[in-house]
PDB file of C-alpha atoms in Angstrom:
ATOM      1  CA  MET A   1       3.798  44.829 -23.364  1.00 41.00           C
ATOM      2  CA  ARG A   2       1.144  43.175 -25.580  1.00 42.00           C
ATOM      3  CA  SER A   3      -1.362  44.702 -27.963  1.00 44.00           C
ATOM      4  CA  ALA A   4      -5.088  43.937 -28.124  1.00 47.00           C
ATOM      5  CA  THR A   5      -4.349  41.110 -30.578  1.00 46.00           C
ATOM      6  CA  GLY A   6      -1.840  39.565 -28.190  1.00 46.00           C
ATOM      7  CA  ALA A   7       1.157  40.399 -30.370  1.00 45.00           C
ATOM      8  CA  PRO A   8       4.092  42.058 -28.654  1.00 43.00           C
ATOM      9  CA  SER A   9       4.247  45.796 -29.212  1.00 43.00           C
ATOM     10  CA  ARG A  10       7.032  48.258 -28.696  1.00 44.00           C
ATOM     11  CA  GLN A  11       7.110  51.691 -27.178  1.00 44.00           C
ATOM     12  CA  CYS A  12       6.796  54.511 -29.647  1.00 47.00           C
ATOM     13  CA  GLU A  13      10.205  55.953 -30.533  1.00 49.00           C
ATOM     14  CA  CYS A  14       9.053  58.918 -32.554  1.00 49.00           C
ATOM     15  CA  ARG A  15       7.246  60.856 -29.792  1.00 48.00           C
ATOM     16  CA  PRO A  16       9.570  60.818 -26.776  1.00 48.00           C
ATOM     17  CA  ARG A  17       7.145  62.615 -24.467  1.00 45.00           C
ATOM     18  CA  ALA A  18       4.316  60.149 -25.181  1.00 44.00           C
ATOM     19  CA  ALA A  19       5.825  57.042 -23.625  1.00 43.00           C
ATOM     20  CA  SER A  20       2.420  55.422 -23.133  1.00 43.00           C
ATOM     21  CA  VAL A  21       1.705  55.346 -26.887  1.00 44.00           C
ATOM     22  CA  THR A  22       2.452  51.977 -28.441  1.00 47.00           C
ATOM     23  CA  CYS A  23       2.851  51.274 -32.135  1.00 46.00           C
ATOM     24  CA  GLN A  24       1.670  48.150 -33.925  1.00 47.00           C
ATOM     25  CA  VAL A  25       3.114  49.278 -37.254  1.00 45.00           C
ATOM     26  CA  PRO A  26       6.107  51.439 -38.135  1.00 48.00           C
ATOM     27  CA  CYS A  27       5.794  54.734 -36.297  1.00 49.00           C
ATOM     28  CA  ALA A  28       5.654  56.925 -39.397  1.00 47.00           C
ATOM     29  CA  VAL A  29       2.642  54.988 -40.692  1.00 45.00           C
ATOM     30  CA  ALA A  30       0.935  54.830 -37.300  1.00 44.00           C
ATOM     31  CA  HIS A  31       1.217  58.517 -36.645  1.00 44.00           C
ATOM     32  CA  GLN A  32       0.202  59.630 -40.121  1.00 43.00           C
ATOM     33  CA  CYS A  33      -2.604  57.166 -40.838  1.00 42.00           C
ATOM     34  CA  TYR A  34      -3.977  55.457 -37.759  1.00 41.00           C
ATOM     35  CA  ILE A  35      -3.766  58.217 -35.187  1.00 38.00           C
ATOM     36  CA  PRO A  36      -5.274  61.245 -36.965  1.00 38.00           C
ATOM     37  CA  TRP A  37      -5.214  63.503 -33.905  1.00 37.00           C
ATOM     38  CA  VAL A  38      -1.414  63.414 -33.735  1.00 40.00           C
ATOM     39  CA  SER A  39       0.075  66.468 -35.414  1.00 47.00           C
ATOM     40  CA  ASN A  40       2.710  65.930 -38.095  1.00 62.00           C
ATOM     41  CA  THR A  41       4.748  68.720 -36.532  1.00 75.00           C
ATOM     42  CA  GLU A  42       6.054  68.276 -33.007  1.00 85.00           C
ATOM     43  CA  ARG A  43       6.233  71.477 -30.922  1.00 90.00           C
ATOM     44  CA  ILE A  44       8.920  71.639 -28.264  1.00 93.00           C
ATOM     45  CA  GLY A  45      10.338  74.362 -26.077  1.00 93.00           C
ATOM     46  CA  LEU A  46      13.878  75.619 -26.361  1.00 93.00           C
ATOM     47  CA  ARG A  47      14.818  74.070 -23.008  1.00 93.00           C
ATOM     48  CA  GLU A  48      13.451  70.672 -24.105  1.00 93.00           C
ATOM     49  CA  LEU A  49      15.527  70.883 -27.301  1.00 93.00           C
ATOM     50  CA  ARG A  50      18.658  71.770 -25.339  1.00 94.00           C
ATOM     51  CA  GLN A  51      18.192  68.872 -22.929  1.00 94.00           C
ATOM     52  CA  HIS A  52      17.358  66.239 -25.571  1.00 93.00           C
ATOM     53  CA  ALA A  53      18.924  67.607 -28.765  1.00 93.00           C
ATOM     54  CA  SER A  54      20.188  64.280 -30.105  1.00 93.00           C
ATOM     55  CA  ARG A  55      16.758  62.675 -29.655  1.00 93.00           C
ATOM     56  CA  TYR A  56      15.081  65.405 -31.706  1.00 93.00           C
ATOM     57  CA  VAL A  57      17.801  65.387 -34.368  1.00 92.00           C
ATOM     58  CA  ASP A  58      17.208  61.629 -34.713  1.00 92.00           C
ATOM     59  CA  MET A  59      13.480  62.286 -35.159  1.00 91.00           C
ATOM     60  CA  VAL A  60      14.176  64.884 -37.860  1.00 89.00           C
ATOM     61  CA  GLU A  61      16.577  62.472 -39.527  1.00 89.00           C
ATOM     62  CA  ARG A  62      13.695  59.964 -39.739  1.00 88.00           C
ATOM     63  CA  GLY A  63      11.511  62.574 -41.450  1.00 85.00           C
ATOM     64  CA  ALA A  64       9.726  64.419 -38.634  1.00 86.00           C
ATOM     65  CA  SER A  65       9.332  68.198 -38.551  1.00 88.00           C
ATOM     66  CA  ILE A  66       9.785  69.986 -35.240  1.00 91.00           C
ATOM     67  CA  GLU A  67       8.825  73.527 -34.272  1.00 92.00           C
ATOM     68  CA  VAL A  68      10.952  75.081 -31.535  1.00 93.00           C
ATOM     69  CA  THR A  69       9.213  77.606 -29.307  1.00 93.00           C
ATOM     70  CA  ARG A  70      10.396  80.265 -26.901  1.00 93.00           C
ATOM     71  CA  ARG A  71       7.736  81.338 -24.407  1.00 91.00           C
ATOM     72  CA  GLY A  72       5.067  79.732 -26.583  1.00 88.00           C
ATOM     73  CA  ARG A  73       6.059  81.539 -29.791  1.00 90.00           C
ATOM     74  CA  THR A  74       7.581  79.561 -32.676  1.00 90.00           C
ATOM     75  CA  VAL A  75      11.152  80.731 -33.275  1.00 91.00           C
ATOM     76  CA  ALA A  76      12.587  77.912 -35.405  1.00 90.00           C
ATOM     77  CA  ARG A  77      11.565  74.916 -37.441  1.00 88.00           C
ATOM     78  CA  LEU A  78      13.707  71.787 -37.786  1.00 89.00           C
ATOM     79  CA  ILE A  79      13.039  69.893 -41.002  1.00 87.00           C
ATOM     80  CA  PRO A  80      14.934  67.065 -42.688  1.00 86.00           C
ATOM     81  CA  ALA A  81      17.770  68.169 -44.974  1.00 85.00           C
ATOM     82  CA  GLY A  82      16.755  68.215 -48.604  1.00 78.00           C
ATOM     83  CA  VAL A  83      13.112  69.009 -47.871  1.00 70.00           C
ATOM     84  CA  THR A  84      11.909  71.990 -49.848  1.00 71.00           C
ATOM     85  CA  VAL A  85       8.940  74.071 -48.869  1.00 69.00           C
ATOM     86  CA  ASP A  86       6.661  74.994 -51.743  1.00 76.00           C
ATOM     87  CA  LEU A  87       5.215  78.510 -51.625  1.00 78.00           C
ATOM     88  CA  ASP A  88       1.809  77.138 -52.628  1.00 78.00           C
ATOM     89  CA  ASP A  89       1.866  74.888 -49.546  1.00 79.00           C
ATOM     90  CA  LEU A  90       2.692  77.849 -47.297  1.00 78.00           C
ATOM     91  CA  ILE A  91      -0.097  79.919 -48.835  1.00 80.00           C
ATOM     92  CA  GLY A  92      -2.533  77.012 -48.473  1.00 81.00           C
ATOM     93  CA  SER A  93      -1.678  76.532 -44.798  1.00 80.00           C
ATOM     94  CA  GLY A  94      -2.080  80.245 -44.079  1.00 80.00           C
ATOM     95  CA  GLU A  95       1.548  80.718 -43.000  1.00 78.00           C
ATOM     96  CA  LEU A  96       2.177  83.009 -45.965  1.00 79.00           C
ATOM     97  CA  THR A  97      -0.083  85.645 -47.450  1.00 82.00           C
ATOM     98  CA  VAL A  98       0.238  87.109 -50.906  1.00 80.00           C
ATOM     99  CA  PRO A  99       0.302  90.903 -50.991  1.00 76.00           C
ATOM    100  CA  GLU A 100      -2.727  92.517 -52.582  1.00 75.00           C
ATOM    101  CA  ASP A 101      -0.774  95.383 -54.111  1.00 71.00           C
ATOM    102  CA  THR A 102       2.282  94.212 -56.033  1.00 67.00           C
ATOM    103  CA  ASP A 103       3.520  97.673 -57.062  1.00 69.00           C
ATOM    104  CA  ASP A 104       7.173  98.514 -56.669  1.00 73.00           C
ATOM    105  CA  LEU A 105       7.946  98.931 -52.966  1.00 70.00           C
ATOM    106  CA  LEU A 106      10.566 101.566 -53.724  1.00 74.00           C
ATOM    107  CA  ALA A 107       7.821 103.814 -55.098  1.00 76.00           C
ATOM    108  CA  VAL A 108       6.041 103.892 -51.729  1.00 74.00           C
ATOM    109  CA  ARG A 109       6.596 107.176 -49.920  1.00 78.00           C
ATOM    110  CA  PRO A 110       6.577 107.527 -46.136  1.00 77.00           C
ATOM    111  CA  ALA A 111       3.563 109.089 -44.480  1.00 74.00           C
ATOM    112  CA  PRO A 112       3.869 112.826 -43.885  1.00 74.00           C
ATOM    113  CA  PRO A 113       5.068 113.716 -40.389  1.00 72.00           C
ATOM    114  CA  VAL A 114       2.484 114.748 -37.850  1.00 69.00           C
ATOM    115  CA  THR A 115       3.391 118.083 -36.356  1.00 70.00           C
ATOM    116  CA  ASP A 116       1.680 119.594 -33.368  1.00 74.00           C
ATOM    117  CA  GLY A 117       4.177 122.394 -32.824  1.00 75.00           C
ATOM    118  CA  HIS A 118       6.726 120.350 -30.820  1.00 75.00           C
ATOM    119  CA  SER A 119       9.957 118.925 -32.133  1.00 80.00           C
ATOM    120  CA  VAL A 120      10.926 115.353 -31.367  1.00 80.00           C
ATOM    121  CA  GLY A 121      13.783 116.552 -29.168  1.00 84.00           C
ATOM    122  CA  GLU A 122      11.468 118.760 -27.114  1.00 84.00           C
ATOM    123  CA  GLU A 123       9.020 115.897 -26.654  1.00 83.00           C
ATOM    124  CA  LEU A 124      11.805 113.551 -25.487  1.00 86.00           C
ATOM    125  CA  ARG A 125      13.053 116.160 -23.005  1.00 87.00           C
ATOM    126  CA  ARG A 126       9.518 116.583 -21.653  1.00 85.00           C
ATOM    127  CA  LEU A 127       9.073 112.800 -21.253  1.00 86.00           C
ATOM    128  CA  ARG A 128      12.417 112.470 -19.485  1.00 88.00           C
ATOM    129  CA  GLU A 129      11.552 115.308 -17.120  1.00 87.00           C
ATOM    130  CA  GLU A 130       8.311 113.518 -16.203  1.00 85.00           C
ATOM    131  CA  GLU A 131      10.208 110.290 -15.461  1.00 80.00           C
ATOM    132  CA  ARG A 132      12.533 112.002 -13.005  1.00 72.00           C
ATOM    133  CA  TRP A 133       9.741 113.194 -10.771  1.00 62.00           C
TER     134      TRP A 133
END
Protein backbone atom coordinates (compact mmCIF):
# COMPACT_ATOMS: atom_id res chain seq x y z
CA MET A 1 0.00 0.00 0.00
CA ARG A 2 1.31 3.51 -0.83
CA SER A 3 0.58 6.84 0.79
CA ALA A 4 -0.38 10.06 -0.99
CA THR A 5 3.32 10.93 -1.32
CA GLY A 6 4.06 7.59 -2.95
CA ALA A 7 6.03 6.27 0.01
CA PRO A 8 5.13 2.80 1.24
CA SER A 9 2.94 2.82 4.32
CA ARG A 10 2.13 0.11 6.79
CA GLN A 11 -1.10 -0.94 8.40
CA CYS A 12 -1.73 0.56 11.78
CA GLU A 13 -0.76 -1.85 14.57
CA CYS A 14 -2.11 0.10 17.49
CA ARG A 15 -5.84 -0.01 16.61
CA PRO A 16 -6.59 -3.61 15.63
CA ARG A 17 -10.21 -2.95 14.69
CA ALA A 18 -9.29 -0.09 12.32
CA ALA A 19 -7.42 -2.07 9.70
CA SER A 20 -8.03 0.56 7.02
CA VAL A 21 -6.09 3.23 8.94
CA THR A 22 -2.54 3.62 7.69
CA CYS A 23 0.28 5.36 9.51
CA GLN A 24 2.98 7.47 7.90
CA VAL A 25 4.76 8.06 11.20
CA PRO A 26 5.06 5.97 14.35
CA CYS A 27 1.58 5.07 15.53
CA ALA A 28 1.82 6.80 18.90
CA VAL A 29 2.63 10.11 17.19
CA ALA A 30 0.03 9.66 14.46
CA HIS A 31 -2.78 8.90 16.84
CA GLN A 32 -1.94 11.62 19.34
CA CYS A 33 -1.02 14.46 16.98
CA TYR A 34 -2.22 13.97 13.43
CA ILE A 35 -5.54 12.25 13.98
CA PRO A 36 -7.24 14.36 16.68
CA TRP A 37 -10.56 12.52 16.52
CA VAL A 38 -8.98 9.27 17.71
CA SER A 39 -9.47 8.82 21.44
CA ASN A 40 -6.41 8.14 23.58
CA THR A 41 -8.39 5.46 25.40
CA GLU A 42 -9.59 2.44 23.45
CA ARG A 43 -12.94 1.00 24.59
CA ILE A 44 -13.46 -2.72 24.09
CA GLY A 45 -16.02 -5.22 25.27
CA LEU A 46 -15.21 -8.07 27.60
CA ARG A 47 -15.71 -10.64 24.83
CA GLU A 48 -13.30 -8.74 22.54
CA LEU A 49 -10.69 -8.71 25.33
CA ARG A 50 -11.12 -12.44 25.92
CA GLN A 51 -10.73 -13.26 22.24
CA HIS A 52 -7.72 -10.99 21.60
CA ALA A 53 -6.13 -10.58 25.04
CA SER A 54 -2.51 -10.75 23.89
CA ARG A 55 -3.13 -8.08 21.24
CA TYR A 56 -4.52 -5.66 23.83
CA VAL A 57 -1.80 -6.45 26.36
CA ASP A 58 0.75 -5.60 23.64
CA MET A 59 -1.03 -2.29 23.05
CA VAL A 60 -0.95 -1.48 26.78
CA GLU A 61 2.71 -2.45 26.88
CA ARG A 62 3.34 0.17 24.16
CA GLY A 63 1.61 2.82 26.28
CA ALA A 64 -2.07 2.67 25.31
CA SER A 65 -4.89 2.78 27.85
CA ILE A 66 -7.87 0.50 27.34
CA GLU A 67 -11.29 0.61 28.98
CA VAL A 68 -13.06 -2.75 29.24
CA THR A 69 -16.85 -2.64 29.12
CA ARG A 70 -19.59 -5.07 30.04
CA ARG A 71 -22.92 -4.29 28.39
CA GLY A 72 -21.67 -0.79 27.56
CA ARG A 73 -20.62 0.08 31.12
CA THR A 74 -16.92 0.49 31.95
CA VAL A 75 -15.86 -2.20 34.42
CA ALA A 76 -12.06 -2.09 34.16
CA ARG A 77 -9.23 0.02 32.84
CA LEU A 78 -5.96 -1.43 31.55
CA ILE A 79 -3.05 0.98 31.85
CA PRO A 80 0.69 0.46 31.48
CA ALA A 81 2.48 -0.68 34.65
CA GLY A 82 4.13 2.17 36.47
CA VAL A 83 1.61 4.76 35.31
CA THR A 84 0.19 6.73 38.20
CA VAL A 85 -3.08 8.56 38.07
CA ASP A 86 -3.00 12.01 39.62
CA LEU A 87 -6.12 13.00 41.58
CA ASP A 88 -6.03 16.44 39.97
CA ASP A 89 -6.26 14.79 36.54
CA LEU A 90 -9.27 12.73 37.64
CA ILE A 91 -10.98 15.81 39.05
CA GLY A 92 -10.22 17.76 35.87
CA SER A 93 -11.68 15.04 33.64
CA GLY A 94 -14.83 14.81 35.76
CA GLU A 95 -14.25 11.18 36.75
CA LEU A 96 -13.83 12.19 40.39
CA THR A 97 -15.74 14.78 42.37
CA VAL A 98 -14.59 16.36 45.59
CA PRO A 99 -17.13 16.19 48.40
CA GLU A 100 -18.60 19.52 49.43
CA ASP A 101 -18.86 18.62 53.10
CA THR A 102 -15.62 17.19 54.48
CA ASP A 103 -16.89 16.58 58.03
CA ASP A 104 -16.14 13.29 59.71
CA LEU A 105 -18.27 10.58 58.09
CA LEU A 106 -18.53 8.70 61.38
CA ALA A 107 -20.44 11.65 62.84
CA VAL A 108 -23.23 11.26 60.26
CA ARG A 109 -26.32 9.65 61.76
CA PRO A 110 -28.78 7.56 59.76
CA ALA A 111 -32.11 9.08 58.84
CA PRO A 112 -34.91 8.34 61.29
CA PRO A 113 -37.06 5.37 60.29
CA VAL A 114 -40.36 6.06 58.61
CA THR A 115 -43.15 4.34 60.45
CA ASP A 116 -46.67 4.04 59.16
CA GLY A 117 -47.85 1.54 61.75
CA HIS A 118 -46.53 -1.60 60.00
CA SER A 119 -43.40 -3.50 60.90
CA VAL A 120 -40.97 -4.57 58.21
CA GLY A 121 -41.87 -8.22 58.79
CA GLU A 122 -45.58 -7.52 58.34
CA GLU A 123 -44.92 -5.62 55.13
CA LEU A 124 -42.80 -8.48 53.74
CA ARG A 125 -45.52 -11.00 54.60
CA ARG A 126 -48.11 -8.83 52.84
CA LEU A 127 -45.92 -8.52 49.71
CA ARG A 128 -45.30 -12.26 49.62
CA GLU A 129 -49.01 -12.98 49.96
CA GLU A 130 -49.69 -10.71 46.97
CA GLU A 131 -47.09 -12.56 44.87
CA ARG A 132 -48.72 -15.92 45.48
CA TRP A 133 -52.04 -14.89 44.02
